PDB file of C-alpha atoms in Angstrom:
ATOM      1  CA  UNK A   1     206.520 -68.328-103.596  1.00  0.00           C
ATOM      2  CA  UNK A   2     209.736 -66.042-104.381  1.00  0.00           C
ATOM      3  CA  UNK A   3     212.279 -65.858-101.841  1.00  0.00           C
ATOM      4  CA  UNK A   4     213.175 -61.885-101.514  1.00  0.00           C
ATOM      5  CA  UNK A   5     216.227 -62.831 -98.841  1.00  0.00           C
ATOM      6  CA  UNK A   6     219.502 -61.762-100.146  1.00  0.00           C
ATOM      7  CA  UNK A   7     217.955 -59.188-102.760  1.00  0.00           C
ATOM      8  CA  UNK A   8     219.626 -56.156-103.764  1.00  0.00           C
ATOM      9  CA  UNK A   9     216.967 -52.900-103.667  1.00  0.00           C
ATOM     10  CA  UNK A  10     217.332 -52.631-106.928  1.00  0.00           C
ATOM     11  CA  UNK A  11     215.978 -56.141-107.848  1.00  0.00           C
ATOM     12  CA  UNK A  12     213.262 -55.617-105.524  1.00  0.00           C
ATOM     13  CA  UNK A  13     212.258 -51.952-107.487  1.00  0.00           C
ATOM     14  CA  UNK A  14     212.864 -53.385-110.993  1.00  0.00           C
ATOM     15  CA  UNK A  15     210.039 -56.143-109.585  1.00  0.00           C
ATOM     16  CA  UNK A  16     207.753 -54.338-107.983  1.00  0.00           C
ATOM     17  CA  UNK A  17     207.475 -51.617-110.898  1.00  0.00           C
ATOM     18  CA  UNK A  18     207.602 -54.392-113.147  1.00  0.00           C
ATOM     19  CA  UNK A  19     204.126 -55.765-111.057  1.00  0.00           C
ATOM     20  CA  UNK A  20     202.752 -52.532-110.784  1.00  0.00           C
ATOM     21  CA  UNK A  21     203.023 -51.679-114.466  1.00  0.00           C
ATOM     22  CA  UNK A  22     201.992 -55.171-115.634  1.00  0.00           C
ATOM     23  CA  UNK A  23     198.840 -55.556-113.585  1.00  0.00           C
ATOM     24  CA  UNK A  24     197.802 -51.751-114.793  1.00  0.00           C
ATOM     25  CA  UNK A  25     197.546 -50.552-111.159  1.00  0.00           C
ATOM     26  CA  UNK A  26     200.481 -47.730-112.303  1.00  0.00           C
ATOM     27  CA  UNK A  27     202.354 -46.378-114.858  1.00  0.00           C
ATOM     28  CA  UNK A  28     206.419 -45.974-114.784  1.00  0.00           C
ATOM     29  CA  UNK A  29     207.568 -42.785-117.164  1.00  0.00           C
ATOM     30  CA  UNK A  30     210.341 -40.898-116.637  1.00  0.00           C
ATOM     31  CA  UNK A  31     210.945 -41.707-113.432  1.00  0.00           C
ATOM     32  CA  UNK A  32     207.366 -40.814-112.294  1.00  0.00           C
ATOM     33  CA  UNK A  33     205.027 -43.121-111.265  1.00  0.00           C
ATOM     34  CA  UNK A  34     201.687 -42.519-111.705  1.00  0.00           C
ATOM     35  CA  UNK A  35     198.281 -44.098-110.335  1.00  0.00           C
ATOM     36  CA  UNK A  36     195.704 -45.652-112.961  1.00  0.00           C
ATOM     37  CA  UNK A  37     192.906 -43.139-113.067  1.00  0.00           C
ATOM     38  CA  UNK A  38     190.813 -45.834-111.648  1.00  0.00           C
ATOM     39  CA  UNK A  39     192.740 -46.823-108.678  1.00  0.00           C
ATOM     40  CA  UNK A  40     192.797 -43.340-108.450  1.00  0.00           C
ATOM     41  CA  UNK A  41     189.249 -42.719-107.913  1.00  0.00           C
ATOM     42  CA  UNK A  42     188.858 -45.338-105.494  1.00  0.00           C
ATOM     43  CA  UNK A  43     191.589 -44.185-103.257  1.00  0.00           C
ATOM     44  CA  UNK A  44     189.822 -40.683-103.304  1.00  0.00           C
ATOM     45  CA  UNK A  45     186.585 -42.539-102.273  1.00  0.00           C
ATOM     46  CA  UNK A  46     188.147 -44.513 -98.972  1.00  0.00           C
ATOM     47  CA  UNK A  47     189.637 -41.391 -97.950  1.00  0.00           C
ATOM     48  CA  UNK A  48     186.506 -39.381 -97.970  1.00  0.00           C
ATOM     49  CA  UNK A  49     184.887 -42.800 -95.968  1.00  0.00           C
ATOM     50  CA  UNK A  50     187.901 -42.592 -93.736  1.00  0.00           C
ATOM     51  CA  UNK A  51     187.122 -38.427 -93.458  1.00  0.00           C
ATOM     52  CA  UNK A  52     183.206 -39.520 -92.854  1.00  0.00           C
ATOM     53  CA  UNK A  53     183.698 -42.273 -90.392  1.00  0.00           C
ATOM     54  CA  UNK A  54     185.855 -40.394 -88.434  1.00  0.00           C
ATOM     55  CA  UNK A  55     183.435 -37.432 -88.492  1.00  0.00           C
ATOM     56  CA  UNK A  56     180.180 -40.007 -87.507  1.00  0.00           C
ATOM     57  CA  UNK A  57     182.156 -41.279 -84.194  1.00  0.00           C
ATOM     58  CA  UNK A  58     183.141 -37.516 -83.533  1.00  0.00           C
ATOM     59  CA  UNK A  59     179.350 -36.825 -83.699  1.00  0.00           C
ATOM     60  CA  UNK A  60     178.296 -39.937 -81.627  1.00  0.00           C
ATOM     61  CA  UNK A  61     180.883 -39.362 -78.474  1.00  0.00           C
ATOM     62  CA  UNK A  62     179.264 -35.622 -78.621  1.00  0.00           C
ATOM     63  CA  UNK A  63     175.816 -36.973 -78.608  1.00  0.00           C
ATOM     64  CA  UNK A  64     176.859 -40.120 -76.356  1.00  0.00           C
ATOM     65  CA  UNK A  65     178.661 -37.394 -73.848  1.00  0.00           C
ATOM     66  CA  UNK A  66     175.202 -34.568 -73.621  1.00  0.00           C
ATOM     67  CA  UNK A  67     173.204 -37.632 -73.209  1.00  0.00           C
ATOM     68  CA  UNK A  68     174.846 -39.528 -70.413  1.00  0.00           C
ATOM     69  CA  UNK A  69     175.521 -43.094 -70.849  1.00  0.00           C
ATOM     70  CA  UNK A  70     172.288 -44.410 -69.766  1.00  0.00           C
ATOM     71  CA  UNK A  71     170.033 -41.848 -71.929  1.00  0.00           C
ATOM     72  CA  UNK A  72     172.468 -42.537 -74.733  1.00  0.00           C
ATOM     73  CA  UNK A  73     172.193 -46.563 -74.239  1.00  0.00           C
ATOM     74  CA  UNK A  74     168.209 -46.595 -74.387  1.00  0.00           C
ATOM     75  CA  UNK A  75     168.477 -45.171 -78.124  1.00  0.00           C
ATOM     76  CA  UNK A  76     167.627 -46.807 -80.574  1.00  0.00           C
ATOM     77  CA  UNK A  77     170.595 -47.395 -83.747  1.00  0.00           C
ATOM     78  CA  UNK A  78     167.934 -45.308 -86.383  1.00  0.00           C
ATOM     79  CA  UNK A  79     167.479 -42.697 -83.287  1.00  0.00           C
ATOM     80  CA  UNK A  80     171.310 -42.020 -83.332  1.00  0.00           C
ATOM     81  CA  UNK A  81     171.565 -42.309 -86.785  1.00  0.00           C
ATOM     82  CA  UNK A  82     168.870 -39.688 -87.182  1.00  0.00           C
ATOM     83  CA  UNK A  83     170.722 -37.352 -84.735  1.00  0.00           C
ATOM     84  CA  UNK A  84     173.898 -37.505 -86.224  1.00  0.00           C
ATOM     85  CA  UNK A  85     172.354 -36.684 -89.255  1.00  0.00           C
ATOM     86  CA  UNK A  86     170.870 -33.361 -87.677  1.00  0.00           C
ATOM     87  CA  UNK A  87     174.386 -32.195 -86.134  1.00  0.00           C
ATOM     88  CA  UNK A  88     176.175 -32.852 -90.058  1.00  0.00           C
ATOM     89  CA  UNK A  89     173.218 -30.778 -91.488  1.00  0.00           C
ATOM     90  CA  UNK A  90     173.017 -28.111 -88.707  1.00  0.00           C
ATOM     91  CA  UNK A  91     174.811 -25.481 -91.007  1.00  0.00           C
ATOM     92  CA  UNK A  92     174.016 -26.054 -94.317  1.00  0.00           C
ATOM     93  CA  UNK A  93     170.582 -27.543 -93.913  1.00  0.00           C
ATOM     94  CA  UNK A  94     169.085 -25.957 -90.960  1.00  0.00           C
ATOM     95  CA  UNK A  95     165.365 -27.487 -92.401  1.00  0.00           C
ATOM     96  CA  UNK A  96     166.671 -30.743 -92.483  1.00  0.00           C
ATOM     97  CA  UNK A  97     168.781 -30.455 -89.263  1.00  0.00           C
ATOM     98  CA  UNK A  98     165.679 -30.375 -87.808  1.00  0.00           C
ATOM     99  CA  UNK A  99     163.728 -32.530 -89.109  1.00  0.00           C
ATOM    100  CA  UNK A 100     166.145 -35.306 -88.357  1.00  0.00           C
ATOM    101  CA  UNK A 101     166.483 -34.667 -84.828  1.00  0.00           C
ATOM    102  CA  UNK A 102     162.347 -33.992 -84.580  1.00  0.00           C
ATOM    103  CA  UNK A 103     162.572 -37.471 -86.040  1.00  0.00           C
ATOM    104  CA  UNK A 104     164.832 -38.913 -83.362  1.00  0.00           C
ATOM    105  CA  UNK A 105     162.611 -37.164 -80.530  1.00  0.00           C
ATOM    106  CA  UNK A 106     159.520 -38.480 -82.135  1.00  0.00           C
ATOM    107  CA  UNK A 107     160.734 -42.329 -81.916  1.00  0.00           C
ATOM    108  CA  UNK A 108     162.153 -41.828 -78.631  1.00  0.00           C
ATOM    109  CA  UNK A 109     158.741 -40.873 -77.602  1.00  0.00           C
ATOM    110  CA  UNK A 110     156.996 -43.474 -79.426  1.00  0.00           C
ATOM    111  CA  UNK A 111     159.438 -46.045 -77.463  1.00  0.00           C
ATOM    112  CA  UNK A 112     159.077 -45.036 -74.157  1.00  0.00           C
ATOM    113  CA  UNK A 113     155.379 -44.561 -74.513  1.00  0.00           C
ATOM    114  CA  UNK A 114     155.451 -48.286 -74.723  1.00  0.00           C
ATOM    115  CA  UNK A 115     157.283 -49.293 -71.942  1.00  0.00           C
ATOM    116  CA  UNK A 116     154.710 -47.327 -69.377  1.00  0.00           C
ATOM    117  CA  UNK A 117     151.889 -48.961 -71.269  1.00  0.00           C
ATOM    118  CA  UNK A 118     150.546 -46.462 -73.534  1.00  0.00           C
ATOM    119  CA  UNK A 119     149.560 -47.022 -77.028  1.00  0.00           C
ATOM    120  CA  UNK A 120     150.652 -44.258 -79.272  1.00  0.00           C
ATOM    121  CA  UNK A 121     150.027 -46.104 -82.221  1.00  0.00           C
ATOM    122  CA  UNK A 122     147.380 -43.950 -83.564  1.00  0.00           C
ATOM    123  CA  UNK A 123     148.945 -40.816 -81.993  1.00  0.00           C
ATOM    124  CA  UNK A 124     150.396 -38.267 -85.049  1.00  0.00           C
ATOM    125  CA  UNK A 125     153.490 -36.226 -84.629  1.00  0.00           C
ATOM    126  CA  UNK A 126     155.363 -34.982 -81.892  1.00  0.00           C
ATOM    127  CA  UNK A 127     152.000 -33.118 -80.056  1.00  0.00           C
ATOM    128  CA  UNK A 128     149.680 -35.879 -80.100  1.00  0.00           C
ATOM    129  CA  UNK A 129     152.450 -38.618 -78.815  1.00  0.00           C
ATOM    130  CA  UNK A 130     153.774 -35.662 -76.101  1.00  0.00           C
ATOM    131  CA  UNK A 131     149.835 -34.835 -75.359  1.00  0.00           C
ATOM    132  CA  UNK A 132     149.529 -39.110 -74.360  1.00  0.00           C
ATOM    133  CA  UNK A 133     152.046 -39.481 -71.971  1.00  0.00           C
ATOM    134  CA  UNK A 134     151.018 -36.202 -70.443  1.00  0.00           C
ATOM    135  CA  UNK A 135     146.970 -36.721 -70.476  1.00  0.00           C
ATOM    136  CA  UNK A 136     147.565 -40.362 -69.478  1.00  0.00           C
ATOM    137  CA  UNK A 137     144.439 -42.243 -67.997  1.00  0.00           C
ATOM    138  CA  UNK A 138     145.111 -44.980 -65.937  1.00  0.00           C
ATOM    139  CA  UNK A 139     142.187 -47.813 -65.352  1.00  0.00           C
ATOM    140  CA  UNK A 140     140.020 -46.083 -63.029  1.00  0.00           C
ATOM    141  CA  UNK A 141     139.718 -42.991 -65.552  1.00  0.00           C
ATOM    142  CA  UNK A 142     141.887 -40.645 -63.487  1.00  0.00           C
ATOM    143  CA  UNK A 143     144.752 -38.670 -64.548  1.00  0.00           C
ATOM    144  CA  UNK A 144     147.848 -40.668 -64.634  1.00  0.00           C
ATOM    145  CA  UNK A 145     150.894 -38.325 -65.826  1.00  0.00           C
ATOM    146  CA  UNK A 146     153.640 -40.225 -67.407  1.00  0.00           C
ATOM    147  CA  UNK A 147     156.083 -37.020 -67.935  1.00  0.00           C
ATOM    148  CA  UNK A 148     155.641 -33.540 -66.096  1.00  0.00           C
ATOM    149  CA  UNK A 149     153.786 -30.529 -67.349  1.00  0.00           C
ATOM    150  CA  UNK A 150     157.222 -28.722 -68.342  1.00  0.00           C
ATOM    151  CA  UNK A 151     158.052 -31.873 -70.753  1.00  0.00           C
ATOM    152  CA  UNK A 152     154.602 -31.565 -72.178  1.00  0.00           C
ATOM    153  CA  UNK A 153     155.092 -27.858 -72.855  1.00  0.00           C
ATOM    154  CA  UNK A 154     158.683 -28.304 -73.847  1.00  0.00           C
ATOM    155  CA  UNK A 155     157.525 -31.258 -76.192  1.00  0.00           C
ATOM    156  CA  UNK A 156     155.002 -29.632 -77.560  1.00  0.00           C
ATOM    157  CA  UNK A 157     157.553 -26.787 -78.496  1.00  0.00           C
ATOM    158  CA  UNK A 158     159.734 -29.001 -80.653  1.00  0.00           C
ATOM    159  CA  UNK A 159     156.657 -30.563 -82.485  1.00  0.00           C
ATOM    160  CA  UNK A 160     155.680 -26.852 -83.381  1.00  0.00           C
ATOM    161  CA  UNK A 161     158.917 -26.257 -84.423  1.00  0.00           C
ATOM    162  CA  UNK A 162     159.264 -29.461 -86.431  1.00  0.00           C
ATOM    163  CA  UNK A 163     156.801 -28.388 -88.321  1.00  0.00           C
ATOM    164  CA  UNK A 164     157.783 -25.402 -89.488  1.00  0.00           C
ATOM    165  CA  UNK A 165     160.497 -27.531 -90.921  1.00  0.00           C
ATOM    166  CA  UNK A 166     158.729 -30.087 -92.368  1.00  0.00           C
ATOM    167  CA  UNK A 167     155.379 -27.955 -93.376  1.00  0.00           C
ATOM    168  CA  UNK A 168     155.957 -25.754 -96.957  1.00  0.00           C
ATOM    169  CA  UNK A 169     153.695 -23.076 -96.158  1.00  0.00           C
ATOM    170  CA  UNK A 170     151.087 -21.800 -92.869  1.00  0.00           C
ATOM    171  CA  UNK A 171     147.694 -22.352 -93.918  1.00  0.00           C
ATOM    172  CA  UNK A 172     146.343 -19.112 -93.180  1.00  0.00           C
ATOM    173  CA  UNK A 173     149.398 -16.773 -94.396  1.00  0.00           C
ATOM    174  CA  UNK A 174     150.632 -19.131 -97.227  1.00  0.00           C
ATOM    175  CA  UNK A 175     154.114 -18.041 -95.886  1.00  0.00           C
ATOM    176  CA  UNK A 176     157.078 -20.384 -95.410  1.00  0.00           C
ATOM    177  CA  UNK A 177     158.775 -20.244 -92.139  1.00  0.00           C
ATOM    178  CA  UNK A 178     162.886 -19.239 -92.724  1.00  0.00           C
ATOM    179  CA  UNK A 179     165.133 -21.211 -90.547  1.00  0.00           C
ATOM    180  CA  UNK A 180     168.197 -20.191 -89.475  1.00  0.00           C
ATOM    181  CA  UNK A 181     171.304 -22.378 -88.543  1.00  0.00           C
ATOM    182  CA  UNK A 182     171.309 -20.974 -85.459  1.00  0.00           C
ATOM    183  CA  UNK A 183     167.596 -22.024 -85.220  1.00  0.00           C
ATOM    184  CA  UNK A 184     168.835 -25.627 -85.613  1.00  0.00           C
ATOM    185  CA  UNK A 185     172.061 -25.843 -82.898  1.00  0.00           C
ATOM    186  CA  UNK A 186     169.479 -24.718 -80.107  1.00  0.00           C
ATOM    187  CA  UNK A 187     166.759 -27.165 -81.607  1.00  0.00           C
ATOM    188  CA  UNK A 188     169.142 -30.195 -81.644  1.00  0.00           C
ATOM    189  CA  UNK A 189     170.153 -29.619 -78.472  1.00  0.00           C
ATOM    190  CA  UNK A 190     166.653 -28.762 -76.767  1.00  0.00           C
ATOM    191  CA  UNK A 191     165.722 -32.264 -78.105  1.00  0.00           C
ATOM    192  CA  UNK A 192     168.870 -34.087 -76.791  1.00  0.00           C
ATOM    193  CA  UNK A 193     167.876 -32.056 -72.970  1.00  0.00           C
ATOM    194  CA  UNK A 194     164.594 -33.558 -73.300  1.00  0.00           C
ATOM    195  CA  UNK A 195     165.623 -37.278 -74.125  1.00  0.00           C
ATOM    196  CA  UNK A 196     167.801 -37.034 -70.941  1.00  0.00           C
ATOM    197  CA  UNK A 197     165.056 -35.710 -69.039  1.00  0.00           C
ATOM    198  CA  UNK A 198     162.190 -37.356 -70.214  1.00  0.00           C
ATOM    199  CA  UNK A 199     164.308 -40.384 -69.776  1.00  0.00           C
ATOM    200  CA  UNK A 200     165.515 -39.767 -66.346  1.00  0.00           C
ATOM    201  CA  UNK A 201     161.654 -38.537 -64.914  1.00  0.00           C
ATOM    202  CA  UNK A 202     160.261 -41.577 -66.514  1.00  0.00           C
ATOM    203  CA  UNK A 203     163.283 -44.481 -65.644  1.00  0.00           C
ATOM    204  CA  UNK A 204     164.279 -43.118 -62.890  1.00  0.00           C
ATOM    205  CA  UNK A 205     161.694 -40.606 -60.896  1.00  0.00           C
ATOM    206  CA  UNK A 206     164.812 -37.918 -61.554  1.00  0.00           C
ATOM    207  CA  UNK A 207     164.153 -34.051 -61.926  1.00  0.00           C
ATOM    208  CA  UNK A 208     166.562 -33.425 -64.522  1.00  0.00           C
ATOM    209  CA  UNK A 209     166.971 -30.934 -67.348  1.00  0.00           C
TER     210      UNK A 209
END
């Protein structure tokens, strides 16, 4: 161990350069010092992780704060993941956007379906998983609604519009449906209304949208 009490600032430059220089992790010319190119790099790298990070909690205390703490809570880590995804893409990848957070609607759905007892398993995309909790039959063969009408219609909506995202072309037409980032904010943001209140109507017998 060296003892650095006592040291003028000069020693203590001379030896740190004389570290720095030795171990490669800078140069020393002319009184400039200069990184190695590869420490460099990696700096560049943490600081766009720091830049990212900071940008993923940004996105989660929006997400956390539409939600509502108990909505937010009963999400699953992929389900946020997905949906932070969507609100990074929202701009530049309007397709994507959306088919992120149709993704994080879709498990939601799945998830809950199993809680009130329904098997979804076999159910594909948004409409048939939606169409389940809605046409539910309980025991006796009689209608036994897990979510209201509206959610069914509402749900239906975003499955429709997921795939126009995720379909190339319309069957019939051959045409590809445009989407527009604007398109994407108010889809993102439909399906975040309808976690909360598919959430609340189921969990807690709440009328909320």
């Amino acid at each position: 161990m060296v003892d650095f009490q006592g040291k003028d600032p000069d020693f203590l430059k001379n030896l740190l350069l004389s570290w720095g220089t030795t171990t490669e992790i800078f140069s020393f010319d002319d009184n400039t010092l200069t990184l190695s190119k590869e420490i460099n790099i990696k700096t560049k790298n943490i600081s766009k992780d720091i830049l990212s990070l900071d940008e993923d909690i940004a996105i989660r205390l929006e997400v956390a704060n539409i939600l509502g703490e108990e909505s937010f809570s009963y999400l699953s880590h992929d389900e946020v993941y997905e949906l932070i995804d969507a609100f990074k893409k929202q701009n530049k990848d309007p397709r994507g956007a959306i088919e992120c957070a149709g993704r994080a609607f879709e498990d939601f759905l799945r998830r809950i379906s199993i809680d009130v007892g329904i098997d979804a398993s076999k159910a594909i995309g948004i409409g048939q998983v939606i169409n389940r909790l809605y046409n539910n039959k309980n025991g006796k063969g009689l209608l036994d609604n897990k979510v209201h009408y509206k959610h069914y219609s509402i749900g239906s909506a975003i499955g429709d519009v997921r795939n126009m995202a995720g379909h190339s072309k319309e069957s019939k037409t051959m045409e590809r449906w445009k989407l527009t980032k604007n398109a994407s904010q108010a889809y993102l943001f439909l399906v975040l209304s309808s976690i909360k209140s598919i959430y609340s109507y189921i969990k807690k017998d709440e009328y909320l949208f």
